[in-house]
mmCIF file of C-alpha atoms in Angstrom:
data_model
loop_
_atom_site.group_PDB
_atom_site.id
_atom_site.type_symbol
_atom_site.label_atom_id
_atom_site.label_comp_id
_atom_site.label_asym_id
_atom_site.label_seq_id
_atom_site.Cartn_x
_atom_site.Cartn_y
_atom_site.Cartn_z
ATOM 1 C CA LEU R 1000 0.000 0.000 0.000
ATOM 2 C CA GLU R 1001 2.810 2.391 0.883
ATOM 3 C CA THR R 1002 4.510 1.702 -2.442
ATOM 4 C CA ALA R 1003 1.289 2.288 -4.349
ATOM 5 C CA LEU R 1004 0.757 5.605 -2.570
ATOM 6 C CA THR R 1005 4.316 6.682 -3.356
ATOM 7 C CA ILE R 1006 3.851 5.902 -7.070
ATOM 8 C CA LYS R 1007 0.524 7.737 -7.089
ATOM 9 C CA GLY R 1008 2.149 10.750 -5.378
ATOM 10 C CA ILE R 1009 4.824 10.940 -8.076
ATOM 11 C CA ALA R 1010 2.187 10.652 -10.800
ATOM 12 C CA ASP R 1011 0.179 13.461 -9.196
ATOM 13 C CA GLN R 1012 3.251 15.710 -9.046
ATOM 14 C CA LEU R 1013 4.026 15.064 -12.706
ATOM 15 C CA LYS R 1014 0.457 15.929 -13.674
ATOM 16 C CA ALA R 1015 0.698 19.150 -11.653
ATOM 17 C CA LEU R 1016 3.730 20.069 -13.787
ATOM 18 C CA ASP R 1017 2.287 19.052 -17.154
ATOM 19 C CA ASP R 1018 -1.376 19.965 -16.566
ATOM 20 C CA PRO R 1019 -1.766 22.278 -13.542
ATOM 21 C CA LEU R 1020 -5.470 22.914 -14.096
ATOM 22 C CA GLY R 1021 -6.215 19.214 -14.611
ATOM 23 C CA ALA R 1022 -4.367 18.337 -11.402
ATOM 24 C CA GLN R 1023 -6.319 20.950 -9.430
ATOM 25 C CA ILE R 1024 -9.606 19.666 -10.817
ATOM 26 C CA ASP R 1025 -8.656 16.068 -9.956
ATOM 27 C CA GLU R 1026 -7.938 17.148 -6.375
ATOM 28 C CA LEU R 1027 -11.244 19.034 -6.237
ATOM 29 C CA ASP R 1028 -13.137 16.019 -7.592
ATOM 30 C CA SER R 1029 -11.563 13.730 -5.000
ATOM 31 C CA LYS R 1030 -12.459 16.147 -2.213
ATOM 32 C CA TYR R 1031 -16.121 16.398 -3.228
ATOM 33 C CA ARG R 1032 -16.527 12.657 -3.852
ATOM 34 C CA LYS R 1033 -15.582 12.115 -0.195
ATOM 35 C CA LEU R 1034 -17.930 14.888 0.909
ATOM 36 C CA GLU R 1035 -20.783 13.481 -1.152
ATOM 37 C CA LYS R 1036 -20.289 10.030 0.362
ATOM 38 C CA THR R 1037 -20.265 11.577 3.854
ATOM 39 C CA PHE R 1038 -23.466 13.474 3.112
ATOM 40 C CA ARG R 1039 -25.259 10.413 1.734
ATOM 41 C CA ASP R 1040 -24.112 8.189 4.607
ATOM 42 C CA ALA R 1041 -25.454 10.797 7.021
ATOM 43 C CA GLY R 1042 -28.839 10.819 5.268
ATOM 44 C CA ALA R 1043 -28.516 14.309 3.813
ATOM 45 C CA SER R 1044 -31.605 15.774 2.197
ATOM 46 C CA THR R 1045 -31.956 16.568 -1.505
ATOM 47 C CA GLU R 1046 -31.591 20.252 -0.693
ATOM 48 C CA GLU R 1047 -28.359 19.666 1.218
ATOM 49 C CA LEU R 1048 -26.901 17.584 -1.629
ATOM 50 C CA ALA R 1049 -27.893 20.319 -4.080
ATOM 51 C CA GLY R 1050 -26.043 22.847 -1.919
ATOM 52 C CA LEU R 1051 -22.944 20.669 -1.945
ATOM 53 C CA GLU R 1052 -23.135 20.375 -5.728
ATOM 54 C CA ARG R 1053 -23.459 24.151 -6.005
ATOM 55 C CA LEU R 1054 -20.279 24.627 -3.976
ATOM 56 C CA TYR R 1055 -18.456 22.129 -6.179
ATOM 57 C CA ASN R 1056 -19.527 23.853 -9.398
ATOM 58 C CA ASP R 1057 -18.553 27.246 -7.993
ATOM 59 C CA GLU R 1058 -15.065 26.086 -6.976
ATOM 60 C CA ARG R 1059 -14.530 24.375 -10.338
ATOM 61 C CA LYS R 1060 -15.591 27.547 -12.181
ATOM 62 C CA LYS R 1061 -13.167 29.654 -10.128
ATOM 63 C CA LEU R 1062 -10.293 27.283 -10.855
ATOM 64 C CA THR R 1063 -10.966 27.558 -14.579
ATOM 65 C CA GLU R 1064 -11.255 31.341 -14.466
ATOM 66 C CA GLN R 1065 -8.025 31.693 -12.496
ATOM 67 C CA SER R 1066 -6.144 29.516 -14.963
ATOM 68 C CA VAL R 1067 -6.894 31.877 -17.861
ATOM 69 C CA GLU R 1068 -6.856 35.189 -15.975
ATOM 70 C CA THR R 1069 -3.350 36.099 -17.152
ATOM 71 C CA LEU R 1070 -4.304 35.438 -20.763
ATOM 72 C CA LYS R 1071 -7.492 37.462 -20.392
ATOM 73 C CA ALA R 1072 -5.548 40.390 -18.927
ATOM 74 C CA PHE R 1073 -3.145 40.252 -21.860
ATOM 75 C CA GLN R 1074 -6.065 40.142 -24.259
ATOM 76 C CA ARG R 1075 -7.573 43.246 -22.638
ATOM 77 C CA ASP R 1076 -4.256 45.076 -22.908
ATOM 78 C CA LEU R 1077 -4.187 44.339 -26.624
ATOM 79 C CA GLY R 1078 -7.589 45.942 -27.075
ATOM 80 C CA ILE R 1079 -7.428 48.832 -24.610
ATOM 81 C CA GLY R 1080 -4.645 50.936 -23.116
ATOM 82 C CA SER R 1081 -1.145 52.124 -23.860
ATOM 83 C CA ASN R 1082 -0.018 48.661 -25.002
ATOM 84 C CA SER R 1083 -2.733 48.438 -27.641
ATOM 85 C CA PRO R 1084 -1.817 49.104 -31.279
ATOM 86 C CA LEU R 1085 -5.444 49.981 -32.061
ATOM 87 C CA SER R 1086 -6.698 53.479 -32.738
ATOM 88 C CA LEU R 1087 -8.335 55.416 -29.905
ATOM 89 C CA THR R 1088 -11.691 55.032 -31.621
ATOM 90 C CA ASP R 1089 -11.359 51.239 -31.648
ATOM 91 C CA GLN R 1090 -10.118 51.262 -28.065
ATOM 92 C CA ARG R 1091 -13.145 53.261 -27.007
ATOM 93 C CA ARG R 1092 -15.407 50.723 -28.725
ATOM 94 C CA ASN R 1093 -13.691 47.894 -26.843
ATOM 95 C CA ALA R 1094 -13.774 49.791 -23.549
ATOM 96 C CA GLU R 1095 -17.465 50.569 -24.037
ATOM 97 C CA ALA R 1096 -18.287 46.907 -24.700
ATOM 98 C CA GLU R 1097 -16.360 45.774 -21.602
ATOM 99 C CA PHE R 1098 -17.972 48.374 -19.354
ATOM 100 C CA ALA R 1099 -21.464 47.685 -20.731
ATOM 101 C CA LYS R 1100 -21.286 44.098 -19.426
ATOM 102 C CA PHE R 1101 -20.868 45.343 -15.871
ATOM 103 C CA GLU R 1102 -23.462 48.051 -16.362
ATOM 104 C CA ALA R 1103 -26.076 45.467 -17.360
ATOM 105 C CA ASP R 1104 -25.247 43.217 -14.389
ATOM 106 C CA ILE R 1105 -25.313 46.047 -11.835
ATOM 107 C CA ARG R 1106 -28.597 47.476 -13.103
ATOM 108 C CA ALA R 1107 -30.075 43.976 -12.977
ATOM 109 C CA GLY R 1108 -28.899 43.546 -9.377
ATOM 110 C CA LYS R 1109 -26.538 40.689 -10.219
ATOM 111 C CA ASP R 1110 -23.233 39.889 -8.541
ATOM 112 C CA PHE R 1111 -20.139 41.215 -10.292
ATOM 113 C CA ASN R 1112 -16.361 41.300 -9.992
ATOM 114 C CA GLN R 1113 -15.657 44.622 -8.303
ATOM 115 C CA SER R 1114 -11.986 44.749 -9.254
ATOM 116 C CA ALA R 1115 -12.743 44.050 -12.922
ATOM 117 C CA PHE R 1116 -15.517 46.681 -12.870
ATOM 118 C CA VAL R 1117 -13.095 49.301 -11.537
ATOM 119 C CA ASP R 1118 -10.571 48.421 -14.271
ATOM 120 C CA ALA R 1119 -13.267 48.658 -16.947
ATOM 121 C CA GLY R 1120 -14.471 52.043 -15.673
ATOM 122 C CA ARG R 1121 -10.962 53.465 -15.533
ATOM 123 C CA ALA R 1122 -10.147 52.200 -19.011
ATOM 124 C CA LEU R 1123 -13.301 53.753 -20.459
ATOM 125 C CA LEU R 1124 -12.618 57.139 -18.847
ATOM 126 C CA ASP R 1125 -8.959 57.068 -19.855
ATOM 127 C CA VAL R 1126 -9.772 56.493 -23.520
ATOM 128 C CA GLU R 1127 -12.570 59.052 -23.453
ATOM 129 C CA ARG R 1128 -10.225 61.639 -21.917
ATOM 130 C CA GLN R 1129 -7.704 61.090 -24.683
ATOM 131 C CA ILE R 1130 -10.380 61.511 -27.345
ATOM 132 C CA SER R 1131 -12.601 64.214 -25.858
ATOM 133 C CA GLY R 1132 -10.311 66.029 -23.438
ATOM 134 C CA GLY R 1133 -12.271 68.056 -20.908
ATOM 135 C CA THR R 1134 -15.380 68.415 -23.046
ATOM 136 C CA ALA R 1135 -18.982 67.577 -22.202
ATOM 137 C CA ASP R 1136 -18.587 64.137 -23.834
ATOM 138 C CA PHE R 1137 -15.950 63.160 -21.283
ATOM 139 C CA PHE R 1138 -17.978 64.369 -18.320
ATOM 140 C CA GLN R 1139 -21.045 62.570 -19.654
ATOM 141 C CA GLN R 1140 -19.080 59.323 -19.461
ATOM 142 C CA PHE R 1141 -17.708 60.382 -16.077
ATOM 143 C CA ASP R 1142 -21.227 60.886 -14.706
ATOM 144 C CA ARG R 1143 -22.234 57.512 -16.129
ATOM 145 C CA VAL R 1144 -19.361 55.669 -14.437
ATOM 146 C CA GLN R 1145 -19.771 57.563 -11.187
ATOM 147 C CA GLY R 1146 -23.534 57.015 -11.110
ATOM 148 C CA LEU R 1147 -23.179 53.285 -11.698
ATOM 149 C CA THR R 1148 -20.516 53.059 -8.993
ATOM 150 C CA THR R 1149 -22.801 54.860 -6.547
ATOM 151 C CA LYS R 1150 -25.649 52.471 -7.375
ATOM 152 C CA ALA R 1151 -23.415 49.442 -6.869
ATOM 153 C CA ILE R 1152 -22.281 50.718 -3.470
ATOM 154 C CA GLY R 1153 -25.869 51.421 -2.419
ATOM 155 C CA ASP R 1154 -27.087 47.994 -3.531
ATOM 156 C CA ILE R 1155 -24.331 46.226 -1.587
ATOM 157 C CA GLU R 1156 -24.926 48.303 1.553
ATOM 158 C CA ASN R 1157 -28.696 47.741 1.373
ATOM 159 C CA ALA R 1158 -28.272 43.998 0.943
ATOM 160 C CA THR R 1159 -25.934 43.921 3.947
ATOM 161 C CA ALA R 1160 -28.381 45.975 6.033
ATOM 162 C CA ILE R 1161 -31.245 43.610 5.185
ATOM 163 C CA ARG R 1162 -29.219 40.585 6.284
ATOM 164 C CA ASP R 1163 -28.146 42.378 9.464
ATOM 165 C CA ASN R 1164 -31.730 43.413 10.230
ATOM 166 C CA GLY R 1165 -32.878 39.826 9.821
ATOM 167 C CA LEU R 1166 -30.297 38.645 12.313
ATOM 168 C CA PHE R 1167 -31.070 41.534 14.660
ATOM 169 C CA ALA R 1168 -34.781 40.825 14.487
ATOM 170 C CA GLN R 1169 -34.182 37.186 15.340
ATOM 171 C CA LYS R 1170 -31.968 38.078 18.286
ATOM 172 C CA THR R 1171 -34.471 40.682 19.455
ATOM 173 C CA ALA R 1172 -37.303 38.138 19.349
ATOM 174 C CA GLU R 1173 -35.219 35.655 21.321
ATOM 175 C CA ALA R 1174 -34.353 38.317 23.893
ATOM 176 C CA THR R 1175 -38.019 39.332 24.153
ATOM 177 C CA GLN R 1176 -39.053 35.730 24.806
ATOM 178 C CA GLN R 1177 -36.377 35.380 27.467
ATOM 179 C CA THR R 1178 -37.460 38.642 29.117
ATOM 180 C CA ALA R 1179 -41.103 37.512 29.109
ATOM 181 C CA ALA R 1180 -40.134 34.194 30.738
ATOM 182 C CA ILE R 1181 -38.144 35.989 33.429
ATOM 183 C CA ALA R 1182 -41.004 38.435 34.055
ATOM 184 C CA ALA R 1183 -43.478 35.540 34.395
ATOM 185 C CA ALA R 1184 -41.188 33.792 36.862
ATOM 186 C CA LEU R 1185 -40.829 36.979 38.915
ATOM 187 C CA LEU R 1186 -44.593 37.525 38.877
ATOM 188 C CA ASN R 1187 -45.180 33.956 40.078
ATOM 189 C CA ALA R 1188 -42.627 34.382 42.863
ATOM 190 C CA THR R 1189 -44.267 37.676 43.893
ATOM 191 C CA ASN R 1190 -47.703 36.030 44.027
ATOM 192 C CA GLN R 1191 -46.378 33.219 46.199
ATOM 193 C CA THR R 1192 -44.795 35.752 48.549
ATOM 194 C CA ASN R 1193 -48.066 37.684 48.780
ATOM 195 C CA ILE R 1194 -49.957 34.484 49.676
ATOM 196 C CA LEU R 1195 -47.475 33.660 52.425
ATOM 197 C CA LEU R 1196 -47.652 37.187 53.813
ATOM 198 C CA ALA R 1197 -51.467 37.133 53.786
ATOM 199 C CA ASP R 1198 -51.473 33.830 55.658
ATOM 200 C CA LEU R 1199 -48.998 35.162 58.203
ATOM 201 C CA ASN R 1200 -51.042 38.327 58.722
ATOM 202 C CA ALA R 1201 -54.194 36.219 59.240
ATOM 203 C CA ARG R 1202 -52.460 34.136 61.883
ATOM 204 C CA LEU R 1203 -51.095 37.179 63.667
ATOM 205 C CA GLY R 1204 -54.473 38.839 63.535
ATOM 206 C CA ALA R 1205 -56.052 35.806 65.236
ATOM 207 C CA GLY R 1206 -53.801 36.406 68.265
ATOM 208 C CA GLY R 1207 -51.504 33.464 67.772
ATOM 209 C CA ALA R 1208 -47.820 33.780 68.380
ATOM 210 C CA GLY R 1209 -47.455 32.170 65.001
ATOM 211 C CA GLY R 1210 -47.305 28.806 63.319
ATOM 212 C CA PHE R 1211 -47.890 25.573 65.290
ATOM 213 C CA VAL R 1212 -47.918 27.308 68.768
ATOM 214 C CA GLY R 1213 -51.327 28.875 68.309
ATOM 215 C CA ALA R 1214 -52.739 25.697 66.807
ATOM 216 C CA GLY R 1215 -51.511 23.622 69.759
ATOM 217 C CA ALA R 1216 -53.167 25.932 72.293
ATOM 218 C CA VAL R 1217 -56.525 25.601 70.574
ATOM 219 C CA VAL R 1218 -56.283 21.781 70.598
ATOM 220 C CA ARG R 1219 -55.376 21.683 74.298
ATOM 221 C CA GLY R 1220 -58.232 24.019 75.110
ATOM 222 C CA PHE R 1221 -60.656 21.846 73.195
ATOM 223 C CA ALA R 1222 -59.451 18.750 75.085
ATOM 224 C CA ARG R 1223 -59.988 20.422 78.437
ATOM 225 C CA ALA R 1224 -63.464 21.514 77.406
ATOM 226 C CA ALA R 1225 -64.325 17.956 76.563
#
């Protein structure tokens, strides 16, 4: 077994050299196969298994995106920026297309890559500045980028506030229930105390010295009368 594991370890290292993405995906697959077995053995529900599958797909997607990020960055530089051989007009067309993707997602309330959005906005304004200078056309684009950024910030803050309010409301309800239980217990204790005090006052009012002493005197008196 030890020999087989050693051979497998060498094979895995070679694959990591020759096919880094494939090796990472193999490791991810192995991880989630074990998790799936654990979930099924534990009697996980369909919803829980679906959640596990969602996590797997998300991690696999991120691995793929990371593997081509350098190439995508190079591709963007070829189409927009100082390293691009294209004319400013063509660069503006490319910058507009890249920014429009984020604009559509943000206006639709979808998640987006904030860092990539910032890069796209800067690239669009940089090209527009080179073409239009300080004219109204530039500031129209500036207002567009700034307005979309403000909307994105507001949407994120509102979503966070809603989640926080939900948690706060839950904690407040729990605290209210606990307070009500404590108040009920205190009220019950107060009632019991009042009953004991009323009984004591009745005994004292009857002339007894209290408790069993007064009761004993009445019994002895009754016996003598008999």
